[in-house]
């Protein structure tokens, strides 16, 4: 018989409610995965507006994102307007949702846990050890496994297994890249692509601003505004130049030509993709800057401005401005970067961090700038190596404790500018690189409760994010593995670890 609170059957009642909530959530997840993108956006507007992320303020932990006073919600519109591929497959991070027939809409699930807060009991080291140690022994996790669990409200590390040991983080390093960019630039910063007039050479100059999110539509709008300015100022251009001096150094990532990342140039359309994809691996233009400039010349010609020759050249410092197009705010870019594990955006933001701090916008400058920005937050970066911004390099190494502490710092009321690091985390079973996971019997209770950044390279699997424990305590965690041989089995083992944190009080 179903127990009721206070009748001596509290555990039975909680378990029954949790199981009922899990069944309801499975229905929600099924509806979410099979709904078309437009319907997802509609649900996001109605149900996700209250799901703003995770924050700690006035000494209390307040959880949003997939929670509103202990309730699962569908997810924010900006973090979930994605196609069926769920993004991020460039490293195998995402498992495609299964095709199912869509029932009637239901954008959120009933409450199954208490609201998060610092009044909730703190898990003990012994309690966490008893729950996590057997799961960490899973052979699927490979030869090297490091772990850290941190209490977000206090910043105290509650559990660690070789937490201070630097290991390859794969795409979880994007958490560091995003945090550094927000620290150096601020959440309202936008990436600008401009046109200017070079009077000495009588030419329009298209100046790349390091915005891989530049679309064909925005480039056409820039052509509209540029043509209007040329006519208004009675200019007679003889040529079009394009300026890529915003970046220095090698034009290729150290991994070389690869469908997972475009050439490293500050001027490109849609991350230099030559197909219609938005996320994941894709064929890329060999010379994105030149391809973008050629297209811009055609757009200007369509508007009656004929520029003739197209060539690479640096804009003069005194060049007169003509027009500009700007990206979404950095807060939105960071959310997209983390949700879809966007390599191109990660490398761009690392270089913008370098530029903002007076360092060269190349690989070496980005490494130093990211580390300096993270150090300024008081994060334990001493043994960390940030070889790139995306995590494609195997030369990067960070400790699990560093990642878990970074996530707790992002929730701190002292750093509100870092909140997009939390709101951009994929939601288990719903969005981004976790959209096709947490659909098995052993883990689906955690769907909607775990928010985490994935990381996958051959032989490397990682998961770092936040969970609300059974009693309402907000925890950050990082589980990093090396030497794995079966990626799906490793992912499942990592998902079991995160699920365990949601179901235990661990005291």
Tab-separated table of C-alpha atoms in Angstrom:
chain	number	residue	atom	x	y	z
A	1	UNK	CA	0.000	0.000	0.000
A	2	UNK	CA	1.204	3.517	-0.780
A	3	UNK	CA	2.618	5.178	2.304
A	4	UNK	CA	2.055	8.809	3.213
A	5	UNK	CA	4.503	11.219	4.831
A	6	UNK	CA	4.498	10.912	8.568
A	7	UNK	CA	2.900	7.457	8.802
A	8	UNK	CA	6.189	5.624	9.301
A	9	UNK	CA	6.603	4.732	5.646
A	10	UNK	CA	8.521	7.794	4.499
A	11	UNK	CA	11.114	5.791	2.546
A	12	UNK	CA	8.426	3.809	0.775
A	13	UNK	CA	6.508	6.951	-0.096
A	14	UNK	CA	9.627	8.690	-1.435
A	15	UNK	CA	10.573	5.653	-3.534
A	16	UNK	CA	7.044	5.375	-4.913
A	17	UNK	CA	6.914	9.048	-5.823
A	18	UNK	CA	10.363	8.837	-7.414
A	19	UNK	CA	9.319	5.874	-9.554
A	20	UNK	CA	6.135	7.643	-10.604
A	21	UNK	CA	8.092	10.744	-11.440
A	22	UNK	CA	10.563	8.696	-13.472
A	23	UNK	CA	7.744	7.146	-15.506
A	24	UNK	CA	6.287	10.594	-16.137
A	25	UNK	CA	9.724	11.925	-17.134
A	26	UNK	CA	10.193	9.097	-19.615
A	27	UNK	CA	6.986	10.215	-21.305
A	28	UNK	CA	8.215	13.808	-21.332
A	29	UNK	CA	11.547	12.775	-22.813
A	30	UNK	CA	9.819	10.692	-25.487
A	31	UNK	CA	7.631	13.637	-26.462
A	32	UNK	CA	10.635	15.980	-26.457
A	33	UNK	CA	12.799	13.800	-28.717
A	34	UNK	CA	10.110	13.145	-31.287
A	35	UNK	CA	8.744	16.683	-31.476
A	36	UNK	CA	9.813	18.889	-34.409
A	37	UNK	CA	12.246	21.749	-33.622
A	38	UNK	CA	9.524	24.423	-33.823
A	39	UNK	CA	7.398	22.648	-31.229
A	40	UNK	CA	10.452	22.268	-28.994
A	41	UNK	CA	11.018	26.003	-29.187
A	42	UNK	CA	7.368	26.619	-28.261
A	43	UNK	CA	7.627	24.310	-25.277
A	44	UNK	CA	10.854	26.002	-24.307
A	45	UNK	CA	9.131	29.376	-24.214
A	46	UNK	CA	6.329	28.122	-21.987
A	47	UNK	CA	8.090	25.646	-19.757
A	48	UNK	CA	11.725	26.665	-20.036
A	49	UNK	CA	11.394	30.321	-19.115
A	50	UNK	CA	11.495	29.332	-15.455
A	51	UNK	CA	14.505	27.124	-16.134
A	52	UNK	CA	17.194	29.771	-16.113
A	53	UNK	CA	20.072	27.771	-14.652
A	54	UNK	CA	21.746	27.197	-11.335
A	55	UNK	CA	22.776	29.957	-8.951
A	56	UNK	CA	23.887	30.522	-5.387
A	57	UNK	CA	22.754	33.790	-3.808
A	58	UNK	CA	22.449	35.258	-0.308
A	59	UNK	CA	24.079	32.134	1.050
A	60	UNK	CA	21.489	29.781	-0.456
A	61	UNK	CA	21.678	27.497	-3.461
A	62	UNK	CA	18.843	28.050	-5.932
A	63	UNK	CA	18.549	25.628	-8.806
A	64	UNK	CA	16.974	26.460	-12.134
A	65	UNK	CA	17.752	24.894	-15.505
A	66	UNK	CA	15.860	21.584	-15.364
A	67	UNK	CA	14.532	22.499	-11.879
A	68	UNK	CA	12.044	24.939	-10.447
A	69	UNK	CA	11.495	24.340	-6.707
A	70	UNK	CA	12.425	20.696	-7.163
A	71	UNK	CA	10.567	20.212	-10.446
A	72	UNK	CA	12.012	18.927	-13.725
A	73	UNK	CA	11.435	21.240	-16.691
A	74	UNK	CA	11.947	20.925	-20.431
A	75	UNK	CA	14.932	23.346	-20.840
A	76	UNK	CA	15.710	26.845	-22.005
A	77	UNK	CA	14.938	27.761	-25.585
A	78	UNK	CA	18.432	28.943	-26.488
A	79	UNK	CA	20.053	25.805	-25.134
A	80	UNK	CA	17.733	23.387	-26.849
A	81	UNK	CA	16.812	24.720	-30.301
A	82	UNK	CA	18.602	21.852	-31.971
A	83	UNK	CA	18.093	19.398	-34.774
A	84	UNK	CA	17.529	15.680	-34.286
A	85	UNK	CA	21.248	14.915	-34.232
A	86	UNK	CA	21.558	16.455	-30.730
A	87	UNK	CA	24.916	17.922	-31.746
A	88	UNK	CA	28.379	17.134	-30.596
A	89	UNK	CA	28.935	13.846	-32.413
A	90	UNK	CA	32.319	15.062	-33.607
A	91	UNK	CA	33.866	13.031	-30.812
A	92	UNK	CA	31.073	10.548	-30.289
A	93	UNK	CA	29.751	12.604	-27.373
A	94	UNK	CA	26.094	12.251	-28.344
A	95	UNK	CA	23.908	9.207	-28.723
A	96	UNK	CA	21.047	9.845	-31.184
A	97	UNK	CA	17.577	9.706	-29.637
A	98	UNK	CA	15.471	6.801	-30.764
A	99	UNK	CA	12.628	7.458	-33.192
A	100	UNK	CA	9.251	7.275	-31.501
A	101	UNK	CA	5.711	8.347	-32.260
A	102	UNK	CA	4.947	11.643	-30.586
A	103	UNK	CA	2.066	11.658	-28.068
A	104	UNK	CA	0.361	14.815	-26.834
A	105	UNK	CA	2.706	17.560	-25.575
A	106	UNK	CA	3.704	17.662	-21.932
A	107	UNK	CA	6.596	20.012	-21.324
A	108	UNK	CA	7.462	19.248	-17.701
A	109	UNK	CA	7.296	16.590	-15.032
A	110	UNK	CA	5.858	16.687	-11.553
A	111	UNK	CA	8.129	17.402	-8.562
A	112	UNK	CA	10.062	14.401	-7.281
A	113	UNK	CA	12.670	15.985	-4.992
A	114	UNK	CA	12.912	18.825	-2.554
A	115	UNK	CA	14.075	22.189	-3.841
A	116	UNK	CA	17.816	22.663	-3.662
A	117	UNK	CA	19.257	24.778	-0.912
A	118	UNK	CA	22.057	25.055	1.607
A	119	UNK	CA	19.680	23.980	4.387
A	120	UNK	CA	19.724	20.461	2.937
A	121	UNK	CA	21.984	17.932	4.613
A	122	UNK	CA	25.507	17.726	3.215
A	123	UNK	CA	26.611	14.292	1.971
A	124	UNK	CA	29.499	12.835	3.958
A	125	UNK	CA	32.778	11.580	2.586
A	126	UNK	CA	32.025	8.131	3.968
A	127	UNK	CA	28.564	8.111	2.414
A	128	UNK	CA	29.841	9.170	-0.992
A	129	UNK	CA	32.699	6.682	-0.825
A	130	UNK	CA	30.327	3.817	-0.066
A	131	UNK	CA	28.174	4.691	-3.098
A	132	UNK	CA	30.827	5.721	-5.648
A	133	UNK	CA	33.732	3.354	-4.956
A	134	UNK	CA	32.025	0.226	-6.362
A	135	UNK	CA	30.921	2.133	-9.467
A	136	UNK	CA	34.421	3.528	-10.023
A	137	UNK	CA	35.701	-0.051	-10.121
A	138	UNK	CA	33.782	-0.749	-13.340
A	139	UNK	CA	36.260	-2.102	-15.908
A	140	UNK	CA	34.480	-0.074	-18.609
A	141	UNK	CA	36.065	3.054	-17.128
A	142	UNK	CA	39.522	2.054	-18.320
A	143	UNK	CA	42.900	2.028	-16.673
A	144	UNK	CA	42.876	5.508	-15.136
A	145	UNK	CA	39.862	6.997	-13.364
A	146	UNK	CA	39.857	10.277	-11.453
A	147	UNK	CA	36.905	11.814	-9.654
A	148	UNK	CA	35.844	14.782	-7.565
A	149	UNK	CA	32.565	15.825	-5.922
A	150	UNK	CA	32.197	19.333	-4.480
A	151	UNK	CA	29.468	20.893	-2.346
A	152	UNK	CA	28.480	23.963	-4.354
A	153	UNK	CA	27.234	26.041	-1.401
A	154	UNK	CA	30.499	25.783	0.546
A	155	UNK	CA	33.025	24.956	-2.179
A	156	UNK	CA	34.247	22.045	-0.054
A	157	UNK	CA	35.430	18.892	-1.813
A	158	UNK	CA	33.392	16.027	-0.370
A	159	UNK	CA	34.930	13.140	-2.287
A	160	UNK	CA	37.994	12.594	-4.451
A	161	UNK	CA	39.785	9.780	-6.183
A	162	UNK	CA	43.111	11.055	-7.469
A	163	UNK	CA	41.299	14.374	-7.784
A	164	UNK	CA	44.520	16.356	-8.099
A	165	UNK	CA	46.014	14.204	-10.848
A	166	UNK	CA	46.070	15.943	-14.263
A	167	UNK	CA	44.563	13.794	-17.027
A	168	UNK	CA	43.311	14.338	-20.588
A	169	UNK	CA	39.908	16.086	-20.273
A	170	UNK	CA	38.744	15.895	-23.906
A	171	UNK	CA	35.829	18.304	-24.459
A	172	UNK	CA	35.282	19.009	-20.759
A	173	UNK	CA	38.113	21.519	-21.191
A	174	UNK	CA	35.520	23.691	-22.909
A	175	UNK	CA	34.285	24.512	-19.401
A	176	UNK	CA	37.635	26.217	-18.800
A	177	UNK	CA	37.571	27.977	-22.178
A	178	UNK	CA	34.059	29.305	-21.578
A	179	UNK	CA	34.848	30.443	-18.038
A	180	UNK	CA	37.985	32.259	-19.154
A	181	UNK	CA	36.160	34.031	-21.987
A	182	UNK	CA	33.350	35.211	-19.714
A	183	UNK	CA	35.918	36.446	-17.202
A	184	UNK	CA	37.988	38.351	-19.760
A	185	UNK	CA	35.197	39.686	-21.984
A	186	UNK	CA	31.972	39.704	-19.948
A	187	UNK	CA	28.643	38.037	-20.812
A	188	UNK	CA	27.385	40.942	-22.950
A	189	UNK	CA	30.336	41.017	-25.349
A	190	UNK	CA	29.540	40.408	-29.034
A	191	UNK	CA	31.835	39.359	-31.859
A	192	UNK	CA	31.830	41.943	-34.662
A	193	UNK	CA	32.440	41.497	-38.389
A	194	UNK	CA	32.914	44.897	-40.047
A	195	UNK	CA	33.386	46.687	-43.326
A	196	UNK	CA	35.547	49.784	-43.591
A	197	UNK	CA	36.655	52.130	-46.379
A	198	UNK	CA	40.314	52.220	-47.361
A	199	UNK	CA	40.471	55.630	-49.073
A	200	UNK	CA	44.097	55.330	-50.180
A	201	UNK	CA	43.393	52.147	-52.137
A	202	UNK	CA	39.753	52.978	-52.971
A	203	UNK	CA	38.488	49.687	-51.651
A	204	UNK	CA	36.003	48.192	-49.244
A	205	UNK	CA	37.666	46.001	-46.601
A	206	UNK	CA	35.789	43.113	-44.965
A	207	UNK	CA	37.349	42.734	-41.515
A	208	UNK	CA	37.041	39.314	-39.889
A	209	UNK	CA	36.081	39.518	-36.238
A	210	UNK	CA	36.589	35.902	-35.208
A	211	UNK	CA	32.910	34.974	-35.337
A	212	UNK	CA	32.364	31.362	-36.480
A	213	UNK	CA	28.619	31.845	-35.937
A	214	UNK	CA	28.418	34.334	-38.828
A	215	UNK	CA	25.655	33.123	-41.147
A	216	UNK	CA	24.899	33.718	-44.781
A	217	UNK	CA	21.858	35.753	-43.755
A	218	UNK	CA	23.925	38.055	-41.564
A	219	UNK	CA	26.539	38.438	-44.290
A	220	UNK	CA	23.759	39.484	-46.693
A	221	UNK	CA	22.537	42.049	-44.149
A	222	UNK	CA	26.094	43.360	-43.847
A	223	UNK	CA	26.195	43.679	-47.652
A	224	UNK	CA	22.906	45.632	-47.542
A	225	UNK	CA	24.258	48.082	-44.991
A	226	UNK	CA	27.631	48.362	-46.737
A	227	UNK	CA	26.041	49.088	-50.127
A	228	UNK	CA	23.849	51.746	-48.558
A	229	UNK	CA	26.887	53.385	-46.920
A	230	UNK	CA	28.871	53.306	-50.193
A	231	UNK	CA	26.036	55.017	-52.051
A	232	UNK	CA	25.361	57.517	-49.278
A	233	UNK	CA	29.025	58.585	-49.271
A	234	UNK	CA	29.288	58.484	-53.111
A	235	UNK	CA	32.241	56.100	-52.907
A	236	UNK	CA	33.578	54.353	-56.019
A	237	UNK	CA	35.366	51.188	-54.887
A	238	UNK	CA	37.916	49.626	-57.200
A	239	UNK	CA	38.411	46.446	-55.166
A	240	UNK	CA	37.349	44.403	-52.153
A	241	UNK	CA	39.898	43.337	-49.562
A	242	UNK	CA	39.482	40.992	-46.631
A	243	UNK	CA	41.413	41.349	-43.391
A	244	UNK	CA	42.231	38.270	-41.292
A	245	UNK	CA	44.831	39.901	-39.054
A	246	UNK	CA	42.751	39.398	-35.901
A	247	UNK	CA	44.390	35.963	-35.539
A	248	UNK	CA	48.083	35.175	-35.725
A	249	UNK	CA	49.935	31.890	-35.837
A	250	UNK	CA	49.154	28.659	-37.658
A	251	UNK	CA	46.007	28.459	-39.750
A	252	UNK	CA	45.365	24.870	-38.693
A	253	UNK	CA	44.701	23.210	-35.355
A	254	UNK	CA	47.564	20.868	-34.362
A	255	UNK	CA	45.423	17.835	-35.282
A	256	UNK	CA	45.554	19.014	-38.909
A	257	UNK	CA	42.838	18.814	-41.540
A	258	UNK	CA	39.861	17.294	-39.787
A	259	UNK	CA	36.069	17.438	-40.223
A	260	UNK	CA	35.757	18.214	-36.504
A	261	UNK	CA	37.236	21.701	-36.871
A	262	UNK	CA	37.639	24.409	-39.505
A	263	UNK	CA	40.856	26.230	-40.355
A	264	UNK	CA	41.686	28.799	-37.689
A	265	UNK	CA	40.710	32.057	-39.367
A	266	UNK	CA	38.686	35.011	-38.046
A	267	UNK	CA	36.527	35.170	-41.185
A	268	UNK	CA	34.145	32.355	-42.104
A	269	UNK	CA	30.471	31.564	-42.633
A	270	UNK	CA	28.806	28.849	-40.547
A	271	UNK	CA	32.147	27.588	-39.233
A	272	UNK	CA	33.264	26.982	-42.856
A	273	UNK	CA	30.800	24.091	-43.266
A	274	UNK	CA	30.104	23.264	-46.876
A	275	UNK	CA	26.938	21.288	-46.097
A	276	UNK	CA	23.760	22.239	-44.239
A	277	UNK	CA	24.850	20.887	-40.838
A	278	UNK	CA	24.989	23.003	-37.708
A	279	UNK	CA	26.870	20.733	-35.314
A	280	UNK	CA	29.290	17.836	-35.371
A	281	UNK	CA	31.772	16.812	-38.058
A	282	UNK	CA	31.319	18.225	-41.556
A	283	UNK	CA	33.267	18.960	-44.730
A	284	UNK	CA	34.961	22.354	-44.435
A	285	UNK	CA	36.135	24.989	-46.877
A	286	UNK	CA	39.897	24.830	-47.399
A	287	UNK	CA	40.160	28.654	-47.360
A	288	UNK	CA	37.112	29.939	-45.448
A	289	UNK	CA	38.198	33.584	-45.458
A	290	UNK	CA	38.614	33.753	-49.216
A	291	UNK	CA	35.325	31.876	-49.735
A	292	UNK	CA	33.541	34.366	-47.475
A	293	UNK	CA	35.106	37.366	-49.235
A	294	UNK	CA	34.150	36.008	-52.663
A	295	UNK	CA	30.586	35.542	-51.500
A	296	UNK	CA	30.528	39.060	-50.050
A	297	UNK	CA	31.748	40.473	-53.354
A	298	UNK	CA	28.878	38.710	-55.120
A	299	UNK	CA	26.411	40.078	-52.579
A	300	UNK	CA	27.689	43.611	-53.110
A	301	UNK	CA	27.460	43.178	-56.879
A	302	UNK	CA	23.848	42.039	-56.502
A	303	UNK	CA	23.251	45.372	-54.748
A	304	UNK	CA	24.874	47.439	-57.460
A	305	UNK	CA	28.305	47.827	-55.841
A	306	UNK	CA	30.932	46.294	-58.118
A	307	UNK	CA	34.292	45.887	-56.432
A	308	UNK	CA	36.302	44.027	-59.038
A	309	UNK	CA	39.409	42.353	-57.632
A	310	UNK	CA	39.231	40.453	-54.305
A	311	UNK	CA	42.434	40.144	-52.314
A	312	UNK	CA	43.711	39.724	-48.758
A	313	UNK	CA	44.936	42.957	-47.184
A	314	UNK	CA	45.038	44.595	-43.804
A	315	UNK	CA	42.683	47.503	-43.165
A	316	UNK	CA	44.429	50.809	-42.354
A	317	UNK	CA	44.096	52.003	-38.777
A	318	UNK	CA	42.354	55.174	-39.942
A	319	UNK	CA	39.887	53.371	-42.218
A	320	UNK	CA	36.396	54.874	-42.080
A	321	UNK	CA	33.663	52.513	-40.769
A	322	UNK	CA	30.926	51.475	-43.192
A	323	UNK	CA	28.839	48.742	-41.523
A	324	UNK	CA	28.952	46.025	-38.865
A	325	UNK	CA	27.187	42.794	-37.932
A	326	UNK	CA	27.445	41.389	-34.435
A	327	UNK	CA	26.986	37.942	-32.970
A	328	UNK	CA	24.662	36.987	-30.157
A	329	UNK	CA	25.937	37.995	-26.692
A	330	UNK	CA	28.789	35.936	-25.293
A	331	UNK	CA	26.408	34.479	-22.703
A	332	UNK	CA	24.411	32.869	-25.525
A	333	UNK	CA	27.528	31.794	-27.380
A	334	UNK	CA	28.842	30.039	-24.271
A	335	UNK	CA	25.558	28.201	-23.799
A	336	UNK	CA	25.645	26.980	-27.398
A	337	UNK	CA	29.333	26.101	-27.125
A	338	UNK	CA	28.709	23.822	-24.143
A	339	UNK	CA	25.375	22.353	-25.197
A	340	UNK	CA	26.651	21.288	-28.620
A	341	UNK	CA	30.365	20.920	-27.785
A	342	UNK	CA	31.276	23.363	-30.540
A	343	UNK	CA	34.989	23.061	-31.350
A	344	UNK	CA	35.108	26.040	-33.704
A	345	UNK	CA	33.473	28.395	-31.224
A	346	UNK	CA	35.716	27.134	-28.431
A	347	UNK	CA	38.888	27.888	-30.386
A	348	UNK	CA	37.535	31.303	-31.368
A	349	UNK	CA	36.717	32.246	-27.770
A	350	UNK	CA	40.149	31.142	-26.596
A	351	UNK	CA	41.687	33.571	-29.092
A	352	UNK	CA	39.313	36.362	-28.097
A	353	UNK	CA	40.399	35.806	-24.502
A	354	UNK	CA	43.988	36.257	-25.637
A	355	UNK	CA	43.174	39.468	-27.527
A	356	UNK	CA	41.232	40.872	-24.560
A	357	UNK	CA	44.226	40.350	-22.266
A	358	UNK	CA	46.867	41.747	-24.617
A	359	UNK	CA	48.295	38.407	-25.750
A	360	UNK	CA	48.803	37.162	-29.314
A	361	UNK	CA	45.680	35.544	-30.761
A	362	UNK	CA	47.438	32.268	-31.518
A	363	UNK	CA	47.608	28.896	-29.806
A	364	UNK	CA	50.370	29.923	-27.382
A	365	UNK	CA	48.713	33.218	-26.492
A	366	UNK	CA	45.356	31.537	-25.953
A	367	UNK	CA	46.902	28.940	-23.630
A	368	UNK	CA	48.456	31.614	-21.445
A	369	UNK	CA	45.382	33.855	-21.461
A	370	UNK	CA	42.985	31.089	-20.475
A	371	UNK	CA	45.202	29.965	-17.610
A	372	UNK	CA	45.671	33.537	-16.357
A	373	UNK	CA	41.930	34.235	-16.444
A	374	UNK	CA	41.174	31.062	-14.489
A	375	UNK	CA	43.917	31.821	-11.987
A	376	UNK	CA	42.361	35.244	-11.383
A	377	UNK	CA	39.229	33.431	-10.135
A	378	UNK	CA	41.275	31.559	-7.547
A	379	UNK	CA	40.908	28.225	-9.330
A	380	UNK	CA	43.576	25.527	-8.787
A	381	UNK	CA	45.303	25.743	-12.186
A	382	UNK	CA	48.870	25.025	-11.064
A	383	UNK	CA	49.096	21.527	-12.542
A	384	UNK	CA	46.701	22.104	-15.434
A	385	UNK	CA	47.762	22.349	-19.088
A	386	UNK	CA	45.441	24.055	-21.580
A	387	UNK	CA	46.859	22.981	-24.933
A	388	UNK	CA	43.847	24.205	-26.909
A	389	UNK	CA	40.372	25.605	-26.377
A	390	UNK	CA	38.321	22.713	-27.719
A	391	UNK	CA	39.777	19.595	-26.132
A	392	UNK	CA	40.755	18.015	-29.436
A	393	UNK	CA	44.395	18.057	-28.341
A	394	UNK	CA	45.632	15.209	-26.163
A	395	UNK	CA	48.291	17.515	-24.724
A	396	UNK	CA	45.757	19.166	-22.415
A	397	UNK	CA	45.644	17.807	-18.874
A	398	UNK	CA	43.497	18.978	-15.962
A	399	UNK	CA	42.619	17.494	-12.559
A	400	UNK	CA	39.077	16.387	-11.745
A	401	UNK	CA	39.155	18.632	-8.674
A	402	UNK	CA	39.822	21.628	-10.924
A	403	UNK	CA	36.719	20.978	-13.051
A	404	UNK	CA	34.418	20.325	-10.087
A	405	UNK	CA	35.703	23.459	-8.352
A	406	UNK	CA	35.255	25.509	-11.531
A	407	UNK	CA	31.589	24.490	-11.706
A	408	UNK	CA	31.046	25.394	-8.055
A	409	UNK	CA	32.692	28.769	-8.702
A	410	UNK	CA	30.363	29.369	-11.655
A	411	UNK	CA	27.428	29.024	-9.240
A	412	UNK	CA	28.879	31.457	-6.726
A	413	UNK	CA	27.051	34.750	-6.090
A	414	UNK	CA	30.478	36.376	-6.353
A	415	UNK	CA	30.651	35.519	-10.069
A	416	UNK	CA	27.262	36.117	-11.714
A	417	UNK	CA	28.973	36.630	-15.069
A	418	UNK	CA	29.791	32.913	-15.105
A	419	UNK	CA	26.210	31.688	-14.894
A	420	UNK	CA	26.069	30.719	-18.616
A	421	UNK	CA	28.608	27.991	-17.831
A	422	UNK	CA	25.827	26.299	-15.858
A	423	UNK	CA	22.851	27.140	-18.041
A	424	UNK	CA	24.713	25.866	-21.099
A	425	UNK	CA	25.347	22.399	-19.678
A	426	UNK	CA	23.503	19.656	-21.598
A	427	UNK	CA	20.523	18.193	-19.728
A	428	UNK	CA	20.551	14.424	-19.287
A	429	UNK	CA	18.120	12.742	-21.653
A	430	UNK	CA	16.988	16.021	-23.202
A	431	UNK	CA	19.560	18.292	-24.822
A	432	UNK	CA	22.852	18.547	-26.607
A	433	UNK	CA	25.459	15.844	-26.150
A	434	UNK	CA	23.361	14.183	-23.419
A	435	UNK	CA	20.207	14.139	-25.545
A	436	UNK	CA	20.563	10.460	-26.419
A	437	UNK	CA	21.708	9.214	-23.009
A	438	UNK	CA	20.024	8.404	-19.694
A	439	UNK	CA	17.387	6.302	-21.428
A	440	UNK	CA	18.247	2.972	-19.775
A	441	UNK	CA	16.548	1.494	-16.726
A	442	UNK	CA	19.584	2.065	-14.502
A	443	UNK	CA	19.918	5.759	-15.360
A	444	UNK	CA	16.592	7.157	-16.570
A	445	UNK	CA	15.641	8.292	-13.052
A	446	UNK	CA	18.382	10.914	-13.483
A	447	UNK	CA	17.077	12.239	-16.799
A	448	UNK	CA	16.442	15.943	-16.356
A	449	UNK	CA	18.332	15.992	-13.044
A	450	UNK	CA	21.909	15.778	-14.295
A	451	UNK	CA	23.441	18.661	-16.235
A	452	UNK	CA	26.921	17.927	-17.529
A	453	UNK	CA	29.556	18.546	-20.171
A	454	UNK	CA	30.695	15.434	-21.956
A	455	UNK	CA	34.141	14.639	-23.270
A	456	UNK	CA	35.134	11.944	-25.760
A	457	UNK	CA	38.313	11.099	-27.607
A	458	UNK	CA	39.504	7.644	-28.574
A	459	UNK	CA	40.280	5.967	-25.247
A	460	UNK	CA	39.129	8.992	-23.228
A	461	UNK	CA	35.680	9.604	-21.713
A	462	UNK	CA	34.675	12.320	-19.281
A	463	UNK	CA	31.629	13.841	-17.600
A	464	UNK	CA	31.611	17.018	-15.493
A	465	UNK	CA	28.557	18.882	-14.275
A	466	UNK	CA	26.031	19.427	-11.518
A	467	UNK	CA	23.359	17.348	-9.807
A	468	UNK	CA	20.828	17.828	-7.067
A	469	UNK	CA	21.172	15.056	-4.495
A	470	UNK	CA	18.101	13.272	-3.150
A	471	UNK	CA	17.822	15.631	-0.179
A	472	UNK	CA	18.162	18.756	-2.283
A	473	UNK	CA	21.891	19.521	-1.957
A	474	UNK	CA	23.518	20.923	-5.095
A	475	UNK	CA	26.768	19.147	-5.978
A	476	UNK	CA	29.291	19.611	-8.749
A	477	UNK	CA	31.272	16.654	-10.008
A	478	UNK	CA	33.906	15.542	-12.482
A	479	UNK	CA	34.607	11.964	-13.576
A	480	UNK	CA	37.535	11.560	-16.018
A	481	UNK	CA	38.707	8.298	-17.555
A	482	UNK	CA	41.621	7.236	-19.737
A	483	UNK	CA	42.308	3.881	-21.371
A	484	UNK	CA	38.713	3.021	-22.188
A	485	UNK	CA	38.157	0.519	-24.991
A	486	UNK	CA	34.368	0.568	-25.404
A	487	UNK	CA	33.049	4.160	-25.639
A	488	UNK	CA	29.360	3.351	-25.089
A	489	UNK	CA	30.116	1.173	-22.087
A	490	UNK	CA	32.318	3.937	-20.649
A	491	UNK	CA	29.549	6.490	-21.160
A	492	UNK	CA	27.057	4.221	-19.402
A	493	UNK	CA	29.444	3.750	-16.475
A	494	UNK	CA	29.871	7.530	-16.181
A	495	UNK	CA	26.103	7.978	-16.334
A	496	UNK	CA	25.716	5.457	-13.499
A	497	UNK	CA	28.086	7.545	-11.368
A	498	UNK	CA	26.122	10.750	-11.955
A	499	UNK	CA	22.825	8.932	-11.397
A	500	UNK	CA	24.075	7.637	-8.062
A	501	UNK	CA	24.607	11.217	-6.889
A	502	UNK	CA	20.979	12.081	-7.630
A	503	UNK	CA	19.529	9.126	-5.741
A	504	UNK	CA	21.531	9.111	-2.533
A	505	UNK	CA	21.655	11.367	0.482
A	506	UNK	CA	25.099	9.804	0.981
A	507	UNK	CA	25.293	10.421	4.702
